[in-house]
Amino acid sequence: MTAPSRPRIIITRAEEVQGEDWADYVRCIEAAGGEALAFDCADFEDVGALPLHDGMLVTAGIDVDPARYREERDEHVAATDPARDEVESTL
């Protein structure tokens, strides 16, 4: 009998977020028995090009543009990244 393979979990990366430690996401996935796979949002071309995976962790980041949800931006919204919003929505 062969040992079951570890679940392969894609972890998204985008801009640098102060206080966010990408390696911490990796440690948590590995501690839970998974294999962490880095995915840089800037490199996205098509979902078919993603490596084989069992799950995905979409990391924290800057604000999602409220226009994406037909809402107005208010004083609580800082920077947005429409390109990242598009990639993560597609994923």
XYZ file of C-alpha atoms in Angstrom:
91
model
C 0.000 0.000 0.000
C 1.334 3.429 -0.915
C 1.125 6.416 1.358
C -1.539 8.934 0.334
C -0.187 12.036 -1.328
C -0.313 15.326 0.496
C -2.975 17.767 -0.704
C -1.450 20.394 -2.975
C -2.604 23.886 -2.009
C -1.978 26.919 -4.189
C -1.264 30.078 -2.198
C -1.717 33.368 -4.045
C 0.876 36.120 -3.885
C 0.542 39.652 -5.158
C 1.793 42.912 -3.713
C 3.763 43.251 -0.524
C 1.375 43.709 2.383
C 2.899 45.189 5.514
C 2.760 42.671 8.343
C 1.918 39.763 6.049
C 4.397 36.891 6.048
C 3.876 34.647 3.023
C 6.130 32.017 4.612
C 3.633 31.822 7.485
C 0.952 30.620 5.064
C 3.400 27.943 3.870
C 4.163 26.817 7.424
C 0.462 26.512 8.220
C -0.310 24.503 5.067
C 2.622 22.194 5.733
C 1.726 21.812 9.428
C -1.719 20.660 8.312
C -0.109 18.041 6.078
C -0.348 19.875 2.773
C 2.132 20.889 0.110
C 2.219 24.645 -0.512
C 2.488 25.883 -4.107
C 3.324 29.522 -4.787
C 1.206 31.350 -7.352
C 2.067 34.916 -8.321
C -1.067 36.739 -9.473
C 1.006 38.817 -11.893
C 1.893 35.630 -13.799
C -1.709 34.515 -14.344
C -2.617 33.613 -17.910
C -5.342 30.967 -17.736
C -6.784 28.598 -15.150
C -5.711 25.716 -17.364
C -2.082 26.707 -16.811
C -2.303 26.317 -13.023
C -0.428 23.358 -11.544
C -2.495 20.391 -10.406
C -3.901 21.258 -7.000
C -6.467 20.198 -4.426
C -7.259 23.598 -2.965
C -6.412 27.275 -3.007
C -5.715 29.871 -0.342
C -6.352 33.431 -1.542
C -4.219 35.620 0.686
C -4.994 38.979 2.198
C -4.123 42.088 0.304
C -5.209 45.565 -0.521
C -8.889 46.397 -0.816
C -11.155 44.967 -3.493
C -12.459 47.790 -5.673
C -16.055 48.477 -4.507
C -17.045 49.179 -8.123
C -16.710 45.428 -8.662
C -19.802 45.071 -6.440
C -21.570 48.150 -7.829
C -20.703 50.164 -4.730
C -19.117 53.570 -4.280
C -15.675 53.996 -2.775
C -15.722 55.597 0.661
C -13.158 56.764 3.197
C -12.555 53.174 4.411
C -11.160 52.037 1.069
C -7.432 52.496 0.617
C -5.556 51.341 -2.476
C -7.102 48.882 -4.926
C -5.644 46.643 -7.631
C -8.198 45.927 -10.383
C -5.845 43.475 -12.108
C -5.515 41.399 -8.930
C -9.275 41.608 -8.386
C -9.789 40.180 -11.872
C -7.342 37.322 -11.371
C -8.768 36.333 -7.988
C -12.332 36.562 -9.264
C -11.418 34.281 -12.168
C -9.760 31.783 -9.852
